[in-house]
């Protein structure tokens, strides 16, 4: 250690190790997930892959955090209540159900429909969300 008003520790490895731990912790805390949804999925899926998707968008959105993407496979999803978007969550439709890249989806051929199950006047509420939230490749009908 150097004495005086500009004292500092001459052990750079300790500082590098501390910096590495901090960077890892920040990266882990901000890592985004992809959550998968398929209207014909078996119950009990964890939404972490196309092999075990969630069946409903409501469950997927409840699991989502800011920065996550929800990928929805083609089909019709009937909503019995208003879907309240979460800030920072991006929902994409138009998937066949086997894509590994978002750019491979085809929202024209793989129509993903969110439909009112009756009595729902507002299908999606975007209250308290900003431009980091997104609905993309979906057809909203029946409200």
Short mmCIF file of N, CA and C in Angstrom, two decimals:
data_model
loop_
_atom_site.label_atom_id
_atom_site.label_comp_id
_atom_site.label_asym_id
_atom_site.label_seq_id
_atom_site.Cartn_x
_atom_site.Cartn_y
_atom_site.Cartn_z
N UNK A 1 0.84 -1.18 0.00
CA UNK A 1 0.00 0.00 0.00
C UNK A 1 0.89 1.24 0.00
N UNK A 2 0.48 2.24 -0.72
CA UNK A 2 1.20 3.51 -0.78
C UNK A 2 0.57 4.44 0.25
N UNK A 3 1.41 5.15 1.04
CA UNK A 3 0.91 6.05 2.07
C UNK A 3 0.67 7.43 1.48
N UNK A 4 -0.12 8.23 2.15
CA UNK A 4 -0.35 9.59 1.73
C UNK A 4 -1.78 9.82 1.31
N UNK A 5 -2.08 11.01 0.79
CA UNK A 5 -3.46 11.34 0.44
C UNK A 5 -3.99 10.53 -0.73
N UNK A 6 -3.12 9.94 -1.55
CA UNK A 6 -3.57 9.14 -2.69
C UNK A 6 -3.26 7.68 -2.47
N UNK A 7 -3.53 7.19 -1.27
CA UNK A 7 -3.23 5.80 -0.93
C UNK A 7 -4.12 4.87 -1.73
N UNK A 8 -3.54 3.79 -2.22
CA UNK A 8 -4.31 2.79 -2.94
C UNK A 8 -3.63 1.43 -2.77
N UNK A 9 -4.38 0.42 -3.00
CA UNK A 9 -3.89 -0.95 -2.86
C UNK A 9 -3.23 -1.36 -4.17
N UNK A 10 -2.07 -1.94 -4.07
CA UNK A 10 -1.35 -2.37 -5.27
C UNK A 10 -1.65 -3.82 -5.63
N UNK A 11 -2.81 -4.31 -5.27
CA UNK A 11 -3.19 -5.69 -5.56
C UNK A 11 -4.26 -5.67 -6.68
N UNK A 12 -3.83 -5.56 -7.95
CA UNK A 12 -4.81 -5.43 -9.04
C UNK A 12 -5.66 -6.69 -9.25
N UNK A 13 -5.16 -7.86 -8.90
CA UNK A 13 -5.94 -9.08 -9.09
C UNK A 13 -7.21 -9.07 -8.25
N UNK A 14 -7.12 -8.52 -7.04
CA UNK A 14 -8.28 -8.43 -6.17
C UNK A 14 -9.34 -7.55 -6.82
N UNK A 15 -8.91 -6.42 -7.41
CA UNK A 15 -9.85 -5.51 -8.05
C UNK A 15 -10.43 -6.12 -9.32
N UNK A 16 -9.63 -6.84 -10.07
CA UNK A 16 -10.13 -7.50 -11.27
C UNK A 16 -11.16 -8.56 -10.92
N UNK A 17 -10.90 -9.31 -9.86
CA UNK A 17 -11.86 -10.34 -9.44
C UNK A 17 -13.17 -9.70 -9.01
N UNK A 18 -13.09 -8.60 -8.27
CA UNK A 18 -14.30 -7.90 -7.84
C UNK A 18 -15.08 -7.36 -9.04
N UNK A 19 -14.36 -6.77 -9.98
CA UNK A 19 -15.00 -6.25 -11.18
C UNK A 19 -15.67 -7.37 -11.98
N UNK A 20 -15.02 -8.52 -12.11
CA UNK A 20 -15.59 -9.64 -12.85
C UNK A 20 -16.88 -10.13 -12.19
N UNK A 21 -16.90 -10.21 -10.87
CA UNK A 21 -18.10 -10.65 -10.15
C UNK A 21 -19.24 -9.65 -10.37
N UNK A 22 -18.94 -8.37 -10.28
CA UNK A 22 -19.97 -7.34 -10.49
C UNK A 22 -20.53 -7.38 -11.91
N UNK A 23 -19.68 -7.52 -12.90
CA UNK A 23 -20.15 -7.59 -14.28
C UNK A 23 -21.01 -8.81 -14.52
N UNK A 24 -20.63 -9.94 -13.95
CA UNK A 24 -21.42 -11.16 -14.09
C UNK A 24 -22.79 -10.99 -13.44
N UNK A 25 -22.81 -10.38 -12.25
CA UNK A 25 -24.08 -10.18 -11.54
C UNK A 25 -25.01 -9.26 -12.33
N UNK A 26 -24.48 -8.19 -12.89
CA UNK A 26 -25.30 -7.27 -13.69
C UNK A 26 -25.81 -7.98 -14.94
N UNK A 27 -24.97 -8.74 -15.60
CA UNK A 27 -25.37 -9.47 -16.80
C UNK A 27 -26.43 -10.51 -16.51
N UNK A 28 -26.30 -11.21 -15.40
CA UNK A 28 -27.27 -12.23 -15.04
C UNK A 28 -28.62 -11.60 -14.69
N UNK A 29 -28.59 -10.43 -14.07
CA UNK A 29 -29.83 -9.78 -13.66
C UNK A 29 -30.59 -9.21 -14.85
N UNK A 30 -29.92 -8.92 -15.95
CA UNK A 30 -30.58 -8.31 -17.09
C UNK A 30 -30.77 -9.27 -18.25
N UNK A 31 -30.45 -10.54 -18.07
CA UNK A 31 -30.59 -11.51 -19.14
C UNK A 31 -32.07 -11.70 -19.48
N UNK A 32 -32.40 -11.56 -20.74
CA UNK A 32 -33.79 -11.71 -21.19
C UNK A 32 -34.07 -13.16 -21.55
N UNK A 33 -35.31 -13.55 -21.36
CA UNK A 33 -35.75 -14.90 -21.70
C UNK A 33 -36.71 -14.85 -22.88
N UNK A 34 -36.81 -15.97 -23.57
CA UNK A 34 -37.85 -16.18 -24.57
C UNK A 34 -38.83 -17.16 -23.95
N UNK A 35 -40.10 -16.79 -23.97
CA UNK A 35 -41.17 -17.63 -23.43
C UNK A 35 -42.03 -18.07 -24.60
N UNK A 36 -42.30 -19.37 -24.69
CA UNK A 36 -42.99 -19.95 -25.83
C UNK A 36 -44.44 -20.29 -25.47
N UNK A 37 -45.36 -20.03 -26.43
CA UNK A 37 -46.78 -20.30 -26.23
C UNK A 37 -47.33 -20.97 -27.48
N UNK A 38 -48.13 -22.01 -27.28
CA UNK A 38 -48.78 -22.71 -28.40
C UNK A 38 -50.21 -23.04 -27.97
N UNK A 39 -51.22 -22.72 -28.80
CA UNK A 39 -52.60 -22.91 -28.37
C UNK A 39 -53.00 -24.37 -28.19
N UNK A 40 -52.25 -25.30 -28.76
CA UNK A 40 -52.57 -26.72 -28.63
C UNK A 40 -51.60 -27.46 -27.72
N UNK A 41 -50.86 -26.73 -26.91
CA UNK A 41 -49.87 -27.35 -26.03
C UNK A 41 -50.55 -28.16 -24.94
N UNK A 42 -49.85 -29.19 -24.48
CA UNK A 42 -50.34 -29.95 -23.34
C UNK A 42 -50.18 -29.10 -22.08
N UNK A 43 -51.08 -29.30 -21.14
CA UNK A 43 -50.98 -28.56 -19.88
C UNK A 43 -49.72 -28.97 -19.14
N UNK A 44 -49.17 -28.03 -18.39
CA UNK A 44 -47.99 -28.34 -17.58
C UNK A 44 -46.67 -27.91 -18.17
N UNK A 45 -46.67 -27.33 -19.37
CA UNK A 45 -45.43 -26.86 -19.95
C UNK A 45 -44.86 -25.70 -19.15
N UNK A 46 -43.54 -25.54 -19.21
CA UNK A 46 -42.90 -24.46 -18.46
C UNK A 46 -42.61 -23.23 -19.32
N UNK A 47 -42.94 -23.29 -20.62
CA UNK A 47 -42.77 -22.14 -21.50
C UNK A 47 -41.34 -21.84 -21.91
N UNK A 48 -40.40 -22.71 -21.59
CA UNK A 48 -38.99 -22.45 -21.86
C UNK A 48 -38.51 -22.97 -23.21
N UNK A 49 -39.38 -23.66 -23.95
CA UNK A 49 -39.00 -24.16 -25.28
C UNK A 49 -40.27 -24.48 -26.06
N UNK A 50 -40.11 -24.72 -27.36
CA UNK A 50 -41.25 -25.15 -28.17
C UNK A 50 -41.69 -26.56 -27.77
N UNK A 51 -40.83 -27.33 -27.12
CA UNK A 51 -41.18 -28.69 -26.68
C UNK A 51 -42.07 -28.69 -25.44
N UNK A 52 -42.08 -27.58 -24.69
CA UNK A 52 -42.90 -27.49 -23.48
C UNK A 52 -43.47 -26.08 -23.34
N UNK A 53 -44.22 -25.63 -24.34
CA UNK A 53 -44.74 -24.25 -24.28
C UNK A 53 -45.91 -24.13 -23.31
N UNK A 54 -46.18 -22.89 -22.93
CA UNK A 54 -47.43 -22.61 -22.22
C UNK A 54 -48.57 -22.72 -23.22
N UNK A 55 -49.77 -22.95 -22.71
CA UNK A 55 -50.93 -23.01 -23.59
C UNK A 55 -51.59 -21.64 -23.75
N UNK A 56 -51.45 -20.78 -22.75
CA UNK A 56 -52.15 -19.49 -22.82
C UNK A 56 -51.18 -18.31 -22.71
N UNK A 57 -51.56 -17.24 -23.35
CA UNK A 57 -50.80 -16.01 -23.28
C UNK A 57 -50.87 -15.41 -21.88
N UNK A 58 -51.97 -15.60 -21.19
CA UNK A 58 -52.12 -15.06 -19.84
C UNK A 58 -51.06 -15.63 -18.90
N UNK A 59 -50.84 -16.93 -18.97
CA UNK A 59 -49.82 -17.57 -18.11
C UNK A 59 -48.42 -17.09 -18.52
N UNK A 60 -48.18 -17.01 -19.83
CA UNK A 60 -46.86 -16.56 -20.30
C UNK A 60 -46.58 -15.14 -19.84
N UNK A 61 -47.56 -14.26 -19.93
CA UNK A 61 -47.36 -12.88 -19.53
C UNK A 61 -47.16 -12.76 -18.03
N UNK A 62 -47.82 -13.61 -17.25
CA UNK A 62 -47.63 -13.60 -15.80
C UNK A 62 -46.19 -14.00 -15.44
N UNK A 63 -45.58 -14.85 -16.26
CA UNK A 63 -44.21 -15.32 -16.03
C UNK A 63 -43.16 -14.33 -16.56
N UNK A 64 -43.56 -13.45 -17.46
CA UNK A 64 -42.61 -12.56 -18.14
C UNK A 64 -42.18 -11.39 -17.26
N UNK A 65 -40.94 -10.96 -17.53
CA UNK A 65 -40.38 -9.78 -16.88
C UNK A 65 -39.90 -8.83 -17.96
N UNK A 66 -39.65 -7.59 -17.61
CA UNK A 66 -39.15 -6.60 -18.56
C UNK A 66 -37.92 -7.16 -19.27
N UNK A 67 -37.90 -7.02 -20.60
CA UNK A 67 -36.80 -7.54 -21.41
C UNK A 67 -37.11 -8.88 -22.05
N UNK A 68 -38.11 -9.59 -21.55
CA UNK A 68 -38.45 -10.90 -22.11
C UNK A 68 -39.24 -10.76 -23.40
N UNK A 69 -39.15 -11.81 -24.23
CA UNK A 69 -39.96 -11.93 -25.43
C UNK A 69 -40.88 -13.12 -25.28
N UNK A 70 -42.12 -12.96 -25.72
CA UNK A 70 -43.07 -14.07 -25.77
C UNK A 70 -43.30 -14.39 -27.24
N UNK A 71 -43.01 -15.64 -27.62
CA UNK A 71 -43.20 -16.09 -29.00
C UNK A 71 -44.46 -16.94 -29.04
N UNK A 72 -45.42 -16.54 -29.87
CA UNK A 72 -46.70 -17.24 -29.97
C UNK A 72 -46.82 -17.99 -31.28
N UNK A 73 -47.11 -19.28 -31.19
CA UNK A 73 -47.31 -20.10 -32.38
C UNK A 73 -48.67 -19.78 -33.00
N UNK A 74 -48.78 -20.09 -34.28
CA UNK A 74 -50.02 -19.84 -35.02
C UNK A 74 -51.20 -20.50 -34.33
N UNK A 75 -52.37 -19.90 -34.53
CA UNK A 75 -53.59 -20.42 -33.94
C UNK A 75 -54.41 -19.32 -33.33
N UNK A 76 -55.51 -19.71 -32.70
CA UNK A 76 -56.41 -18.76 -32.07
C UNK A 76 -56.34 -18.91 -30.56
N UNK A 77 -56.15 -17.79 -29.90
CA UNK A 77 -56.09 -17.73 -28.44
C UNK A 77 -57.31 -16.95 -27.98
N UNK A 78 -58.21 -17.60 -27.28
CA UNK A 78 -59.43 -16.94 -26.82
C UNK A 78 -59.20 -16.35 -25.43
N UNK A 79 -59.54 -15.07 -25.29
CA UNK A 79 -59.32 -14.35 -24.04
C UNK A 79 -60.66 -14.09 -23.36
N UNK A 80 -60.76 -14.49 -22.10
CA UNK A 80 -61.97 -14.26 -21.33
C UNK A 80 -61.89 -13.00 -20.48
N UNK A 81 -60.73 -12.34 -20.51
CA UNK A 81 -60.52 -11.11 -19.76
C UNK A 81 -59.51 -10.25 -20.51
N UNK A 82 -59.45 -8.99 -20.16
CA UNK A 82 -58.50 -8.08 -20.78
C UNK A 82 -57.08 -8.49 -20.42
N UNK A 83 -56.22 -8.51 -21.42
CA UNK A 83 -54.80 -8.81 -21.21
C UNK A 83 -54.09 -7.51 -20.88
N UNK A 84 -53.49 -7.43 -19.71
CA UNK A 84 -52.78 -6.23 -19.27
C UNK A 84 -51.30 -6.40 -19.57
N UNK A 85 -50.82 -5.64 -20.56
CA UNK A 85 -49.42 -5.71 -20.96
C UNK A 85 -48.51 -5.27 -19.82
N UNK A 86 -47.32 -5.87 -19.78
CA UNK A 86 -46.29 -5.48 -18.82
C UNK A 86 -45.27 -4.61 -19.54
N UNK A 87 -44.78 -3.62 -18.85
CA UNK A 87 -43.78 -2.74 -19.44
C UNK A 87 -42.50 -3.53 -19.76
N UNK A 88 -41.98 -3.33 -20.96
CA UNK A 88 -40.73 -3.95 -21.36
C UNK A 88 -40.85 -5.35 -21.94
N UNK A 89 -42.06 -5.91 -21.97
CA UNK A 89 -42.28 -7.25 -22.54
C UNK A 89 -42.69 -7.10 -24.00
N UNK A 90 -42.09 -7.93 -24.85
CA UNK A 90 -42.39 -7.90 -26.28
C UNK A 90 -43.06 -9.22 -26.67
N UNK A 91 -44.23 -9.12 -27.31
CA UNK A 91 -45.00 -10.30 -27.71
C UNK A 91 -45.00 -10.35 -29.23
N UNK A 92 -44.57 -11.50 -29.76
CA UNK A 92 -44.49 -11.70 -31.21
C UNK A 92 -45.34 -12.91 -31.61
N UNK A 93 -46.15 -12.73 -32.63
CA UNK A 93 -46.91 -13.83 -33.21
C UNK A 93 -46.30 -14.22 -34.55
N UNK A 94 -46.90 -15.24 -35.18
CA UNK A 94 -46.47 -15.65 -36.51
C UNK A 94 -45.50 -16.81 -36.56
N UNK A 95 -45.38 -17.53 -35.48
CA UNK A 95 -44.46 -18.66 -35.44
C UNK A 95 -45.17 -19.96 -35.81
N UNK A 96 -44.46 -20.84 -36.48
CA UNK A 96 -44.96 -22.17 -36.78
C UNK A 96 -44.88 -23.06 -35.54
N UNK A 97 -43.86 -22.84 -34.74
CA UNK A 97 -43.70 -23.60 -33.50
C UNK A 97 -42.42 -24.40 -33.46
N UNK A 98 -41.48 -24.09 -34.34
CA UNK A 98 -40.19 -24.79 -34.31
C UNK A 98 -39.01 -23.84 -34.58
N UNK A 99 -39.28 -22.56 -34.70
CA UNK A 99 -38.24 -21.58 -35.03
C UNK A 99 -37.29 -21.38 -33.85
N UNK A 100 -36.04 -21.10 -34.20
CA UNK A 100 -35.03 -20.76 -33.20
C UNK A 100 -34.65 -19.28 -33.28
N UNK A 101 -35.04 -18.63 -34.36
CA UNK A 101 -34.76 -17.21 -34.56
C UNK A 101 -36.06 -16.47 -34.85
N UNK A 102 -36.24 -15.30 -34.24
CA UNK A 102 -37.45 -14.52 -34.48
C UNK A 102 -37.59 -14.16 -35.94
N UNK A 103 -36.47 -13.94 -36.62
CA UNK A 103 -36.50 -13.56 -38.03
C UNK A 103 -37.08 -14.65 -38.93
N UNK A 104 -37.20 -15.87 -38.45
CA UNK A 104 -37.74 -16.99 -39.25
C UNK A 104 -39.26 -17.07 -39.21
N UNK A 105 -39.91 -16.28 -38.39
CA UNK A 105 -41.37 -16.36 -38.31
C UNK A 105 -42.00 -15.79 -39.57
N UNK A 106 -43.22 -16.19 -39.84
CA UNK A 106 -43.96 -15.70 -41.00
C UNK A 106 -45.38 -15.38 -40.53
N UNK A 107 -45.57 -14.13 -40.11
CA UNK A 107 -46.85 -13.75 -39.54
C UNK A 107 -47.98 -13.72 -40.57
N UNK A 108 -47.64 -13.75 -41.85
CA UNK A 108 -48.67 -13.79 -42.89
C UNK A 108 -49.24 -15.21 -43.02
N UNK A 109 -48.37 -16.19 -43.09
CA UNK A 109 -48.81 -17.60 -43.23
C UNK A 109 -49.21 -18.24 -41.91
N UNK A 110 -48.59 -17.82 -40.83
CA UNK A 110 -48.86 -18.40 -39.51
C UNK A 110 -49.65 -17.40 -38.67
N UNK A 111 -50.91 -17.23 -39.06
CA UNK A 111 -51.75 -16.23 -38.38
C UNK A 111 -51.92 -16.58 -36.91
N UNK A 112 -51.64 -15.60 -36.09
CA UNK A 112 -51.76 -15.73 -34.63
C UNK A 112 -52.85 -14.75 -34.21
N UNK A 113 -53.97 -15.31 -33.73
CA UNK A 113 -55.17 -14.51 -33.47
C UNK A 113 -55.47 -14.48 -31.97
N UNK A 114 -55.66 -13.29 -31.44
CA UNK A 114 -56.17 -13.14 -30.08
C UNK A 114 -57.62 -12.71 -30.24
N UNK A 115 -58.52 -13.51 -29.70
CA UNK A 115 -59.96 -13.33 -29.94
C UNK A 115 -60.71 -13.22 -28.62
N UNK A 116 -61.70 -12.36 -28.59
CA UNK A 116 -62.55 -12.22 -27.42
C UNK A 116 -63.38 -13.48 -27.23
N UNK A 117 -63.42 -13.97 -26.00
CA UNK A 117 -64.24 -15.15 -25.70
C UNK A 117 -65.66 -14.74 -25.32
N UNK A 118 -66.01 -13.52 -25.60
CA UNK A 118 -67.36 -13.04 -25.31
C UNK A 118 -67.38 -12.17 -24.07
N UNK A 119 -67.95 -11.01 -24.22
CA UNK A 119 -68.08 -10.11 -23.08
C UNK A 119 -66.85 -9.26 -22.80
N UNK A 120 -65.76 -9.51 -23.48
CA UNK A 120 -64.55 -8.72 -23.28
C UNK A 120 -64.57 -7.55 -24.26
N UNK A 121 -64.67 -6.34 -23.74
CA UNK A 121 -64.74 -5.17 -24.60
C UNK A 121 -63.36 -4.68 -25.02
N UNK A 122 -62.35 -4.91 -24.18
CA UNK A 122 -60.98 -4.50 -24.48
C UNK A 122 -60.10 -5.74 -24.41
N UNK A 123 -59.52 -6.13 -25.53
CA UNK A 123 -58.67 -7.32 -25.53
C UNK A 123 -57.33 -7.09 -24.85
N UNK A 124 -56.70 -5.96 -25.16
CA UNK A 124 -55.36 -5.68 -24.65
C UNK A 124 -55.33 -4.27 -24.07
N UNK A 125 -54.80 -4.15 -22.87
CA UNK A 125 -54.61 -2.85 -22.26
C UNK A 125 -53.12 -2.52 -22.26
N UNK A 126 -52.78 -1.35 -22.80
CA UNK A 126 -51.39 -0.90 -22.85
C UNK A 126 -51.14 0.20 -21.83
N UNK A 127 -51.90 0.21 -20.76
CA UNK A 127 -51.77 1.24 -19.73
C UNK A 127 -50.43 1.05 -19.01
N UNK A 128 -49.75 2.14 -18.78
CA UNK A 128 -48.48 2.16 -18.03
C UNK A 128 -47.35 1.39 -18.71
N UNK A 129 -47.34 1.36 -20.04
CA UNK A 129 -46.21 0.77 -20.76
C UNK A 129 -45.58 1.83 -21.66
N UNK A 130 -44.32 1.62 -22.01
CA UNK A 130 -43.64 2.58 -22.88
C UNK A 130 -43.19 1.89 -24.16
N UNK A 131 -42.30 2.52 -24.89
CA UNK A 131 -41.91 2.01 -26.21
C UNK A 131 -41.06 0.74 -26.15
N UNK A 132 -40.71 0.28 -24.95
CA UNK A 132 -39.97 -0.99 -24.84
C UNK A 132 -40.92 -2.18 -24.90
N UNK A 133 -42.22 -1.93 -24.85
CA UNK A 133 -43.23 -2.99 -24.96
C UNK A 133 -43.68 -3.10 -26.40
N UNK A 134 -44.08 -4.31 -26.81
CA UNK A 134 -44.44 -4.47 -28.22
C UNK A 134 -45.45 -5.61 -28.39
N UNK A 135 -46.41 -5.37 -29.29
CA UNK A 135 -47.29 -6.41 -29.84
C UNK A 135 -47.00 -6.43 -31.33
N UNK A 136 -46.62 -7.59 -31.87
CA UNK A 136 -46.15 -7.63 -33.25
C UNK A 136 -46.56 -8.96 -33.88
N UNK A 137 -47.19 -8.90 -35.06
CA UNK A 137 -47.54 -10.13 -35.78
C UNK A 137 -48.79 -10.81 -35.26
N UNK A 138 -49.67 -10.04 -34.63
CA UNK A 138 -50.90 -10.61 -34.06
C UNK A 138 -52.12 -9.99 -34.72
N UNK A 139 -53.21 -10.76 -34.76
CA UNK A 139 -54.51 -10.26 -35.21
C UNK A 139 -55.39 -10.21 -33.98
N UNK A 140 -55.96 -9.03 -33.71
CA UNK A 140 -56.90 -8.86 -32.58
C UNK A 140 -58.30 -8.79 -33.15
N UNK A 141 -59.19 -9.65 -32.65
CA UNK A 141 -60.55 -9.64 -33.20
C UNK A 141 -61.60 -9.99 -32.16
N UNK A 142 -62.78 -9.45 -32.40
CA UNK A 142 -63.94 -9.81 -31.60
C UNK A 142 -64.25 -8.91 -30.44
N UNK A 143 -63.49 -7.90 -30.20
CA UNK A 143 -63.80 -7.02 -29.05
C UNK A 143 -64.56 -5.80 -29.54
#
